[in-house]
Short mmCIF file of C-alpha atoms and ligand atoms in Angstrom, two decimals:
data_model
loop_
_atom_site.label_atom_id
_atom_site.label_comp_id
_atom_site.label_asym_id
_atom_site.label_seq_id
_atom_site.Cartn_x
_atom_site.Cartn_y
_atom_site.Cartn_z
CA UNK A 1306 -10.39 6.54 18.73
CA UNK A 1307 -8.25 3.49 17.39
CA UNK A 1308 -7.68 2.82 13.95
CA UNK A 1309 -6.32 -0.33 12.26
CA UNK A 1310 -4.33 1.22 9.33
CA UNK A 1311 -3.46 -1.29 6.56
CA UNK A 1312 -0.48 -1.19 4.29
CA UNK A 1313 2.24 -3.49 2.21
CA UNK A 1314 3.95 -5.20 4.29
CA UNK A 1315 7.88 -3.55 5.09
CA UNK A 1316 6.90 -0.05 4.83
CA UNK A 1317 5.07 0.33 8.00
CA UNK A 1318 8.16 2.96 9.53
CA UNK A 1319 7.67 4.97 6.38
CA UNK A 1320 3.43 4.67 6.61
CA UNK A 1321 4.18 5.24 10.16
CA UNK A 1322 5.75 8.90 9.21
CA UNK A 1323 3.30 9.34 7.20
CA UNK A 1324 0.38 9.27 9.99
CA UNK A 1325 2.68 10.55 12.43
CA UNK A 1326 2.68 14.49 10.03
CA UNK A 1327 -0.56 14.17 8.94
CA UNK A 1328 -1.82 13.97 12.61
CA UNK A 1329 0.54 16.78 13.32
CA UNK A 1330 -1.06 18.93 10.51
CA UNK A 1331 -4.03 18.54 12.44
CA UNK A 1332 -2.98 19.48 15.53
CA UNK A 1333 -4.48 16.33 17.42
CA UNK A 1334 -2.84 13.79 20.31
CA UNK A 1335 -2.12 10.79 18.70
CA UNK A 1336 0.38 7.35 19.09
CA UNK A 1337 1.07 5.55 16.50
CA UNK A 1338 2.42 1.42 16.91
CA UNK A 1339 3.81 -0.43 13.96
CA UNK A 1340 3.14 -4.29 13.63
CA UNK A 1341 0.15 -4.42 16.44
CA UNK A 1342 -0.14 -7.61 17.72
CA UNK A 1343 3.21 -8.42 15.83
CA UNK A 1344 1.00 -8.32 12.53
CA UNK A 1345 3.19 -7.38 9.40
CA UNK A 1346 1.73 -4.64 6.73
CA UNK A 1347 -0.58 -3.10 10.15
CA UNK A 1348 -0.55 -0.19 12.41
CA UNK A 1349 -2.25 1.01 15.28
CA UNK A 1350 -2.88 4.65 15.64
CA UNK A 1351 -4.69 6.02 18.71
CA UNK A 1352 -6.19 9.79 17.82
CA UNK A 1353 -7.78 12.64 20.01
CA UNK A 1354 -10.57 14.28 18.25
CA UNK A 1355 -9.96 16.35 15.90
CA UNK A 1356 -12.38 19.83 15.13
CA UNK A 1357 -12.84 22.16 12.00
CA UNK A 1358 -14.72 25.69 12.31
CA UNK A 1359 -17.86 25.20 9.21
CA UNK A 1360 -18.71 28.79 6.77
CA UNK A 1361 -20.99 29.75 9.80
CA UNK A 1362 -18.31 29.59 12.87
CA UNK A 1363 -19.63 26.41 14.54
CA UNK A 1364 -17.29 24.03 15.88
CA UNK A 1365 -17.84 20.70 14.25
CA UNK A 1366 -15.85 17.30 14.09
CA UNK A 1367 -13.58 16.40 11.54
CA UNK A 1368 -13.41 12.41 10.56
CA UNK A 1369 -9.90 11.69 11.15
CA UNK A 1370 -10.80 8.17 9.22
CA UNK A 1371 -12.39 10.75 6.19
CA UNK A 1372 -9.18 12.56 6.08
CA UNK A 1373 -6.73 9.89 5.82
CA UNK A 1374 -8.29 8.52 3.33
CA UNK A 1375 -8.56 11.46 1.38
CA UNK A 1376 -4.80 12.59 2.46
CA UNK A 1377 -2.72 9.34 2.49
CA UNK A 1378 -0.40 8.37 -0.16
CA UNK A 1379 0.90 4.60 1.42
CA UNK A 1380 -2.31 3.62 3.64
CA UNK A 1381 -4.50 0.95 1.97
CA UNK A 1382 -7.47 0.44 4.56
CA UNK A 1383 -8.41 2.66 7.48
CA UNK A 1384 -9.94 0.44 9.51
CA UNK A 1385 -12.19 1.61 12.74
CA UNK A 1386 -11.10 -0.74 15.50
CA UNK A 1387 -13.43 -2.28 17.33
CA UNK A 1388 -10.93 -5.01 18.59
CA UNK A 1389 -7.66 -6.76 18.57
CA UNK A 1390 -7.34 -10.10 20.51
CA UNK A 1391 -4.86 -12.89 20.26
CA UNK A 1392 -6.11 -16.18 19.60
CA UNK A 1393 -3.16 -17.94 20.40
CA UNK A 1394 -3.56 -22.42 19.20
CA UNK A 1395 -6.38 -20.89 16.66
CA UNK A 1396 -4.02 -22.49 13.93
CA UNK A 1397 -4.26 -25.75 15.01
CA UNK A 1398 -7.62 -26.27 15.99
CA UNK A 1399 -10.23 -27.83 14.77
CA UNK A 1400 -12.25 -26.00 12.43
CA UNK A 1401 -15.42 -26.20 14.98
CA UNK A 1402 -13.67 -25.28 17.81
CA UNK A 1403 -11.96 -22.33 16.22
CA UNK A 1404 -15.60 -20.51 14.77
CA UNK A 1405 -17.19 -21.34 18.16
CA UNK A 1406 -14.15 -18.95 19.91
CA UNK A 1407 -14.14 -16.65 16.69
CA UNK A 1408 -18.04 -16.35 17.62
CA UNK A 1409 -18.24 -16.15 20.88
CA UNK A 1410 -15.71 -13.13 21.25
CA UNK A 1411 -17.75 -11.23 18.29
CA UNK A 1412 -20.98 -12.06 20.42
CA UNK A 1413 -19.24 -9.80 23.11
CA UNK A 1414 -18.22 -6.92 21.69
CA UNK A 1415 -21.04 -3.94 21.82
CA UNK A 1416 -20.91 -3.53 17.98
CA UNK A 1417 -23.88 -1.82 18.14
CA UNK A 1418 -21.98 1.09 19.37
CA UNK A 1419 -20.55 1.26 15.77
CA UNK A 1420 -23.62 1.22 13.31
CA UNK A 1421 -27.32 1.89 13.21
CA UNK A 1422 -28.96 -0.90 13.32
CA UNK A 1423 -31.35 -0.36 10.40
CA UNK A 1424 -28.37 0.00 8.24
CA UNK A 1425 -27.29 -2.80 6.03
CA UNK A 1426 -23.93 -4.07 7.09
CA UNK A 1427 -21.58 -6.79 5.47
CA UNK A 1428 -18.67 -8.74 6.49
CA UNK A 1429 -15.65 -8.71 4.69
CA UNK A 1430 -13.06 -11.06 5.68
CA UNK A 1431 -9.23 -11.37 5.20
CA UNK A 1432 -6.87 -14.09 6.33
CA UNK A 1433 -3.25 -14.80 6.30
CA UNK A 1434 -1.20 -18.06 7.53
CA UNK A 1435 -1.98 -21.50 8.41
CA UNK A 1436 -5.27 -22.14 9.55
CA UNK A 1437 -8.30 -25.04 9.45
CA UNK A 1438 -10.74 -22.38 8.72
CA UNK A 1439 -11.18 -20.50 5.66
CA UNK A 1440 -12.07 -16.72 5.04
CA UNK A 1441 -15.83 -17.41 4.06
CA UNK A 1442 -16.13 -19.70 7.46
CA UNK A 1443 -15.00 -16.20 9.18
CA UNK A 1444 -17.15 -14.37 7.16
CA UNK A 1445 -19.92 -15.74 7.94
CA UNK A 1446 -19.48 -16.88 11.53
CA UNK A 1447 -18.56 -13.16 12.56
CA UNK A 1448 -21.67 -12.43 10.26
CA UNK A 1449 -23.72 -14.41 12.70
CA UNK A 1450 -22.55 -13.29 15.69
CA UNK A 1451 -23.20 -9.59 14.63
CA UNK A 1452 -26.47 -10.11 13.55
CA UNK A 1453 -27.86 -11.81 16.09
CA UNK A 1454 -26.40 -9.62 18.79
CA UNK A 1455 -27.42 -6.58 16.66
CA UNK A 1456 -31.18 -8.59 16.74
CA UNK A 1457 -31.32 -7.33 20.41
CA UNK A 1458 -31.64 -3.76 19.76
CA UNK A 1459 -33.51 -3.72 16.17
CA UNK A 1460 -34.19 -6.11 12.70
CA UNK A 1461 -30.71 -5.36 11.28
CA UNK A 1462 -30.66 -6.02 7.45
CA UNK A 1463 -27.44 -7.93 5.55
CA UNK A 1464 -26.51 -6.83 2.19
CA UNK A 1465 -23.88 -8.31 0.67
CA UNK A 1466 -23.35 -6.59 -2.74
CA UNK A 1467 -23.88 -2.67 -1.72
CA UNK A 1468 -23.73 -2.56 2.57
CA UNK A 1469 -23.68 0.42 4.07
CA UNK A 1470 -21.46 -0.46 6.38
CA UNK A 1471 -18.89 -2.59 6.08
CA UNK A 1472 -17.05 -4.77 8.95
CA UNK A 1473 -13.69 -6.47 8.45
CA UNK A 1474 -12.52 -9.17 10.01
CA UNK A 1475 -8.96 -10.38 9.49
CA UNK A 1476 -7.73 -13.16 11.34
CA UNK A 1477 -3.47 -13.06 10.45
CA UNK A 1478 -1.65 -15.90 12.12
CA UNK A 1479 -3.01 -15.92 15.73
CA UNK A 1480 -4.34 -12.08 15.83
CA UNK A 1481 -8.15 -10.85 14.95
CA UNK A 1482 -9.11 -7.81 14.28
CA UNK A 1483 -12.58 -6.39 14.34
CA UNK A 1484 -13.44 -3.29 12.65
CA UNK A 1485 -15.52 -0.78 10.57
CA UNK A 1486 -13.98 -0.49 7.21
CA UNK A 1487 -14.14 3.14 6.16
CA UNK A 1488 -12.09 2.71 2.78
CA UNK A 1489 -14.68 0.81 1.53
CA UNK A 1490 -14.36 -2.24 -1.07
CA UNK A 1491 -11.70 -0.61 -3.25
CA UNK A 1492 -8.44 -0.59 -1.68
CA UNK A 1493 -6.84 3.10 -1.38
CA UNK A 1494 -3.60 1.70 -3.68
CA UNK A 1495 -5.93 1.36 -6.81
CA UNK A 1496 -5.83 4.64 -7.84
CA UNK A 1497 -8.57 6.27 -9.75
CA UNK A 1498 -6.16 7.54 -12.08
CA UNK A 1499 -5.04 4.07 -13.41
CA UNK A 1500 -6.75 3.84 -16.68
CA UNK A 1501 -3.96 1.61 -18.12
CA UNK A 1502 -3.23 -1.64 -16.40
CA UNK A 1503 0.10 -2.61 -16.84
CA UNK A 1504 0.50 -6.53 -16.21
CA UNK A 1505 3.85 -5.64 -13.56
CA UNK A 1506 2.55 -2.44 -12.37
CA UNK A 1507 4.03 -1.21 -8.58
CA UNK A 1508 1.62 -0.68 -6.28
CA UNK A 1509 0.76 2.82 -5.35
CA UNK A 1510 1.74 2.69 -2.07
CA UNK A 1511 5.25 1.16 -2.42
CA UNK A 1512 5.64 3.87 -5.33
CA UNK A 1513 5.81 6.39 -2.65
CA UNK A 1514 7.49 4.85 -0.31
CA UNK A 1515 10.13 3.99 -2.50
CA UNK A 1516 10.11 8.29 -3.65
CA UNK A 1517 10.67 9.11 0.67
CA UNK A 1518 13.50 6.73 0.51
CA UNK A 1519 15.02 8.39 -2.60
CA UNK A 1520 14.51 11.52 -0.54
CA UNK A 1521 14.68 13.63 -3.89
CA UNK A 1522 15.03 17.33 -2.72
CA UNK A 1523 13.69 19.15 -6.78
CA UNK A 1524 16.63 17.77 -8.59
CA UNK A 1525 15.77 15.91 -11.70
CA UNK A 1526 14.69 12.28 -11.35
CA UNK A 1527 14.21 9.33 -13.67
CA UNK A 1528 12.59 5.98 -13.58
CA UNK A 1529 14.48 4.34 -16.65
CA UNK A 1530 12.04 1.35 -16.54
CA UNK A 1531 8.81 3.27 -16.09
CA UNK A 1532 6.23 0.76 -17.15
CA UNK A 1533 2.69 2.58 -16.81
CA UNK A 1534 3.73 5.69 -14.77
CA UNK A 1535 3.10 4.95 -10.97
CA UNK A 1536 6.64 6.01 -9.87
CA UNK A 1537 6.59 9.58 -11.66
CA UNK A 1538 2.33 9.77 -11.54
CA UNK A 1539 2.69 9.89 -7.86
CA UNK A 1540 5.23 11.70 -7.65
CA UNK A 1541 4.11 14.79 -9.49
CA UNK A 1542 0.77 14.50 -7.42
CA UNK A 1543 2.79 15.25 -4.90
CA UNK A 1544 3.63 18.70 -6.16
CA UNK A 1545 6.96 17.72 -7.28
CA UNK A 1546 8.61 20.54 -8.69
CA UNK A 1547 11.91 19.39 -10.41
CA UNK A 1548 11.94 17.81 -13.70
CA UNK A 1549 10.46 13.95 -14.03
CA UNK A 1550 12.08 11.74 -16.62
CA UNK A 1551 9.85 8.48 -17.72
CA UNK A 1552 11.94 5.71 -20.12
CA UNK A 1553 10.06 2.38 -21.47
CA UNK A 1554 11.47 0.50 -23.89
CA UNK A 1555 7.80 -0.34 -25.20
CA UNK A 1556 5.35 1.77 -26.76
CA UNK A 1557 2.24 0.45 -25.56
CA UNK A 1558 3.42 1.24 -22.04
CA UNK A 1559 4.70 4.45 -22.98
CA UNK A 1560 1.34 5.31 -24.65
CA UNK A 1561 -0.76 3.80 -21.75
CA UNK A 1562 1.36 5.70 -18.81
CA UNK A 1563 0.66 9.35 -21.10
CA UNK A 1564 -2.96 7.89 -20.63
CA UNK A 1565 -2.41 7.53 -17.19
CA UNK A 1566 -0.81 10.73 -16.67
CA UNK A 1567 -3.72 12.70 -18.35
CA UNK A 1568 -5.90 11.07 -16.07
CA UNK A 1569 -3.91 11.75 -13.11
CA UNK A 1570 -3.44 15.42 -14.35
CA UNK A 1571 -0.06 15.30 -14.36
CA UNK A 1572 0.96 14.74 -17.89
CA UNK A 1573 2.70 17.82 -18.71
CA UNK A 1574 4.78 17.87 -15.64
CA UNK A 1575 6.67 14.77 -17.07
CA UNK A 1576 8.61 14.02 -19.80
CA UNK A 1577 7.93 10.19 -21.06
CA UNK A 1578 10.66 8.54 -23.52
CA UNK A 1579 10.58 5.59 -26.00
CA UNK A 1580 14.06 4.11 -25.27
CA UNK A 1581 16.18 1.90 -23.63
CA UNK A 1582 17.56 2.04 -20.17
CA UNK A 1583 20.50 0.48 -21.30
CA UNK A 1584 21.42 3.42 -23.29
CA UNK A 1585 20.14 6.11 -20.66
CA UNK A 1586 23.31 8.72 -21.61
CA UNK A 1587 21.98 8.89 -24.85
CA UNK A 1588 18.64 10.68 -23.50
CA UNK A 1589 19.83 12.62 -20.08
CA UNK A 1590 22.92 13.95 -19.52
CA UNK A 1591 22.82 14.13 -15.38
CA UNK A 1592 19.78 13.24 -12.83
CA UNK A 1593 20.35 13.46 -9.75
CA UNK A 1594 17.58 10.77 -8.61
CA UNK A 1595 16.61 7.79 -10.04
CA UNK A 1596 13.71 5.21 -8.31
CA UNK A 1597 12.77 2.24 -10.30
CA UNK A 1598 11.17 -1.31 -9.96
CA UNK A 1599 12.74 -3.55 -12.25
CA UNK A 1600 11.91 -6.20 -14.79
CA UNK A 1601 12.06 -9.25 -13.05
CA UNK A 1602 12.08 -11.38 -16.08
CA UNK A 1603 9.34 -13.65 -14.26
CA UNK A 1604 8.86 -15.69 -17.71
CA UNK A 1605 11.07 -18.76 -17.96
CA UNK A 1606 13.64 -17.74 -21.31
CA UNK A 1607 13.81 -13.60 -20.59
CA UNK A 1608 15.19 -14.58 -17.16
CA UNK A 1609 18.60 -15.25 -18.30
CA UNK A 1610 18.34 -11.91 -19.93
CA UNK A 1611 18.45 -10.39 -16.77
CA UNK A 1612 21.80 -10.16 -15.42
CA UNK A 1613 23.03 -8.72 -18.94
CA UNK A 1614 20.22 -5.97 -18.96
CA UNK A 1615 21.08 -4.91 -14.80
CA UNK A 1616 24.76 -4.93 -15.99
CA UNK A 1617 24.29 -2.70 -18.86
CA UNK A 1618 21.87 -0.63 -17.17
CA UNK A 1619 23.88 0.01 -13.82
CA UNK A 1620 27.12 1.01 -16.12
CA UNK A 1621 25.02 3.62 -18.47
CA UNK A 1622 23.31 5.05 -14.83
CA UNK A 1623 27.19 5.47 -13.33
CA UNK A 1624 27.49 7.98 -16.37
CA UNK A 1625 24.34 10.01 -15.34
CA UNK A 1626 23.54 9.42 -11.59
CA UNK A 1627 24.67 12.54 -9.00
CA UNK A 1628 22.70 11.58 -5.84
CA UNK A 1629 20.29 8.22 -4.95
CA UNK A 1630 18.83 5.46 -6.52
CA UNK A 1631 16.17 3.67 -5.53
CA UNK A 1632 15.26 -0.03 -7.16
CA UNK A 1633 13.36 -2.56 -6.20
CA UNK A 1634 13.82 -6.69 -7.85
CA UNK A 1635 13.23 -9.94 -6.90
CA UNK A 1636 16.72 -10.56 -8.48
CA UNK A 1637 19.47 -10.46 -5.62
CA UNK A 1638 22.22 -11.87 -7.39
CA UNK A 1639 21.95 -10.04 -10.35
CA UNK A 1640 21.72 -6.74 -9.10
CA UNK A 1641 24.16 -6.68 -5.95
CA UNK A 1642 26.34 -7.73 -8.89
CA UNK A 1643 25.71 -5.32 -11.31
CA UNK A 1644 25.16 -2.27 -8.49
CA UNK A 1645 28.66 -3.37 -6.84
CA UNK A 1646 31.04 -3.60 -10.48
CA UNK A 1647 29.57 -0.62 -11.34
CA UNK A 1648 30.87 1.68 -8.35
CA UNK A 1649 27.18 1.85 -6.71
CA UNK A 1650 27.40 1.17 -3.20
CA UNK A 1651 24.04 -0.08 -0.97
CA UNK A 1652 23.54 2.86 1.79
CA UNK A 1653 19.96 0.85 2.81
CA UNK A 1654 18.21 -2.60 1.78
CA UNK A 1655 14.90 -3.83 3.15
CA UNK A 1656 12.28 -6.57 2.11
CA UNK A 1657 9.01 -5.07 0.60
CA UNK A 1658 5.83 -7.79 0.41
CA UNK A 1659 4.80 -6.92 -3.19
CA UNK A 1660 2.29 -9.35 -5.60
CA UNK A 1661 3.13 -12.23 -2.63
CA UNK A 1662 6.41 -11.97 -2.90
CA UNK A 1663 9.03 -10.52 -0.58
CA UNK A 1664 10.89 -8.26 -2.71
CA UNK A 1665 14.58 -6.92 -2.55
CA UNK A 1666 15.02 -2.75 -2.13
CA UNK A 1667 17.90 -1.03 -2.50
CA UNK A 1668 19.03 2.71 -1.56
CA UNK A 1669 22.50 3.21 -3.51
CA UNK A 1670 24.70 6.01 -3.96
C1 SAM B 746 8.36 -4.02 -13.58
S1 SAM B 746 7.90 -3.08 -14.96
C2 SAM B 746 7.70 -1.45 -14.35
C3 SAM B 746 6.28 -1.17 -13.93
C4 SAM B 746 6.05 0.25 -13.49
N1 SAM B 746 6.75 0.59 -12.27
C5 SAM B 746 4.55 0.46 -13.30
O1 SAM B 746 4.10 0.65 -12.17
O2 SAM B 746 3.83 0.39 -14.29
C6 SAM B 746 9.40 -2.98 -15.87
C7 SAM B 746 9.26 -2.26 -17.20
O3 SAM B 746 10.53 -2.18 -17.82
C8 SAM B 746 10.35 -2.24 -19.22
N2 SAM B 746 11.62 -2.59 -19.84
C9 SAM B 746 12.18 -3.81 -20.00
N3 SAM B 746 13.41 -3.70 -20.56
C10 SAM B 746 13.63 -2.38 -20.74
C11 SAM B 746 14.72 -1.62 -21.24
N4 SAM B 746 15.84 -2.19 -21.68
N5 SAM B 746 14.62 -0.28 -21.25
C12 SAM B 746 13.51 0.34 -20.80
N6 SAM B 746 12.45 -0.33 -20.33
C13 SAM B 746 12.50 -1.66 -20.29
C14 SAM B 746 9.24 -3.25 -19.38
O4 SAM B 746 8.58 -3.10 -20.62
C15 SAM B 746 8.35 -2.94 -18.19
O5 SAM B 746 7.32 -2.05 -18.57
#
């Protein structure tokens, strides 16, 4: 089987890791491709089957789909392929022309393989780049074409609010993909846990991704600006065992990320503080890791603020750092500056798609 995995986009070699040991766990064939078709924020992984023994000794299949979605930390979507094509000019053309090819390729693929026929199906659509056409023309062209070639073999029944099955079509730059969305309408990175919403809150999936590049090995780690949790949630789901160190300089965050944290189950595996990253020696004497996305200052009047607040912050985490940091800013300047006065030097950077932006990451020691 071929699944279309979804993720942020920059983090696909760490997602890739990911689905590389969870297949392994299983003990099933696999291949895994980053970027298919070149697409950012995708992978492609090809599975065997995969088998469990039930309470009364039969053999019976295990959902591979089912258990990453139970079992992944960075996936958003799993995403049953049904195909992958490039439709190369597709930007340029006009709209017309470019739903007639859109139609006529869904027209040929035996989606009826994929569904029962009598079960309601919707088509949810997702679309990136330049293009003439928007996502509701793709929605409802591939719509068409599935209905009507679903028409052949039964009365097949559209339900928009509450499908039972749900197809995704994403056309990104030139590439389309076809497939059977197992996730469902609620992407995997909206946790159930988040019962605060924190206006600047990390997504899920970067918060982990961001914890394997800190690599933390059950020394203690902090995340001085901790906003509603994510970093230090996830990472105690994780079965963390060392101690995790939460500071927010505001109490509504600090109360809503102890709400979080109780929701997640996690909240007495970490320690929360009302306080100020700028004075961080005042609360810890040594951590040894310390992962963090940092205020970006996006209103106009706190974002002169910000190279102060970095400077102060990366001299008070010289004083308690032993290992790796891990922080993540839209602010380049700012931070190279205060990381490289402060004796921090960059062992890794990358670009991390985060809220539509591409957003700076640093590994420092
Ligand atoms: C980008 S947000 C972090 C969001 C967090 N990762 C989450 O997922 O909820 C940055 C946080 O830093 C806090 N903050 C700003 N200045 C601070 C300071 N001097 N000390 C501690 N926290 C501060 C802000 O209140 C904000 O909650």
């Amino acid at each position: 089987m071929r699944l279309l995995l979804t993720t942020s986009q920059g983090i696909e070699d760490i997602t890739g890791r990911e689905a590389a040991s969870l297949m392994e766990k299983l003990g099933v064939p696999f291949r895994v491709e980053e970027k298919p078709l070149g697409v950012e924020g995708r992978l492609l992984l090809e599975a065997g089957e995969a088998y469990y023994t039930d309470e009364k000794g039969r053999k019976r299949e295990l959902s591979i789909a089912t258990y990453l979605n139970e079992n992944s930390r960075l996936l958003h979507r799993v995403i049953l392929e049904i195909a992958s094509e490039k439709f190369g000019g597709i930007g340029e053309e006009e709209p017309e022309t470019a739903l007639k090819r859109i139609k006529e390729f869904v027209s040929s693929l035996p989606v009826e393989r994929f569904v029962k026929v009598s079960e309601s199906f919707a088509v949810r659509p997702f679309r990136k780049g330049e293009h003439r056409i928007t996502s509701l023309d793709i929605s409802r062209k591939v719509g068409e074409a599935i209905f009507e070639r679903l028409s052949r073999f039964g009365s097949p029944k559209v339900n928009l609010d509450h499908p039972a099955v749900i197809f995704r079509a994403e056309l990104v730059g030139d590439a389309l993909f076809l497939g059977i969305d197992t996730t469902g309408d609620s992407s995997l990175h909206k946790r159930p846990w988040r019962v605060y919403d924190h206006p600047a809150h990390l997504k899920a999936s970067i918060a982990n991704a961001l914890i394997e590049l800190a690599k933390p090995d059950g020394g203690p780690f902090i995340d001085p600006f901790c906003g509603s949790g994510t970093i230090l949630i996830e990472l105690a789901l994780r079965g963390y065992e060392g101690r995790i160190i939460g500071v927010e300089k505001y109490r509504k965050h600090i109360i809503g990320a102890k709400m979080n944290a109780l929701a997640a189950g996690v909240l007495d595996r970490i320690e929360f503080i009302q306080g100020d990253a700028t004075k961080l020696s005042q609360y810890v004497g040594s951590v040894d890791f310390a992962v963090s996305n940092l205020p970006y200052g996006l209103k106009i009047g706190r974002k002169s603020m910000i190279p102060g607040l970095y400077m102060d912050f990366f001299g008070e985490l010289a004083k308690v750092l032993e290992k790796r940091g891990v922080f993540i800013t839209t602010e380049k300047r700012a931070i190279e500056k205060a990381m490289a006065e402060n004796g921090f030097k960059i062992v890794h950077h990358r670009l991390i798609g985060h809220g539509g932006l591409m957003v700076h990451t640093y590994v420092v020691e």
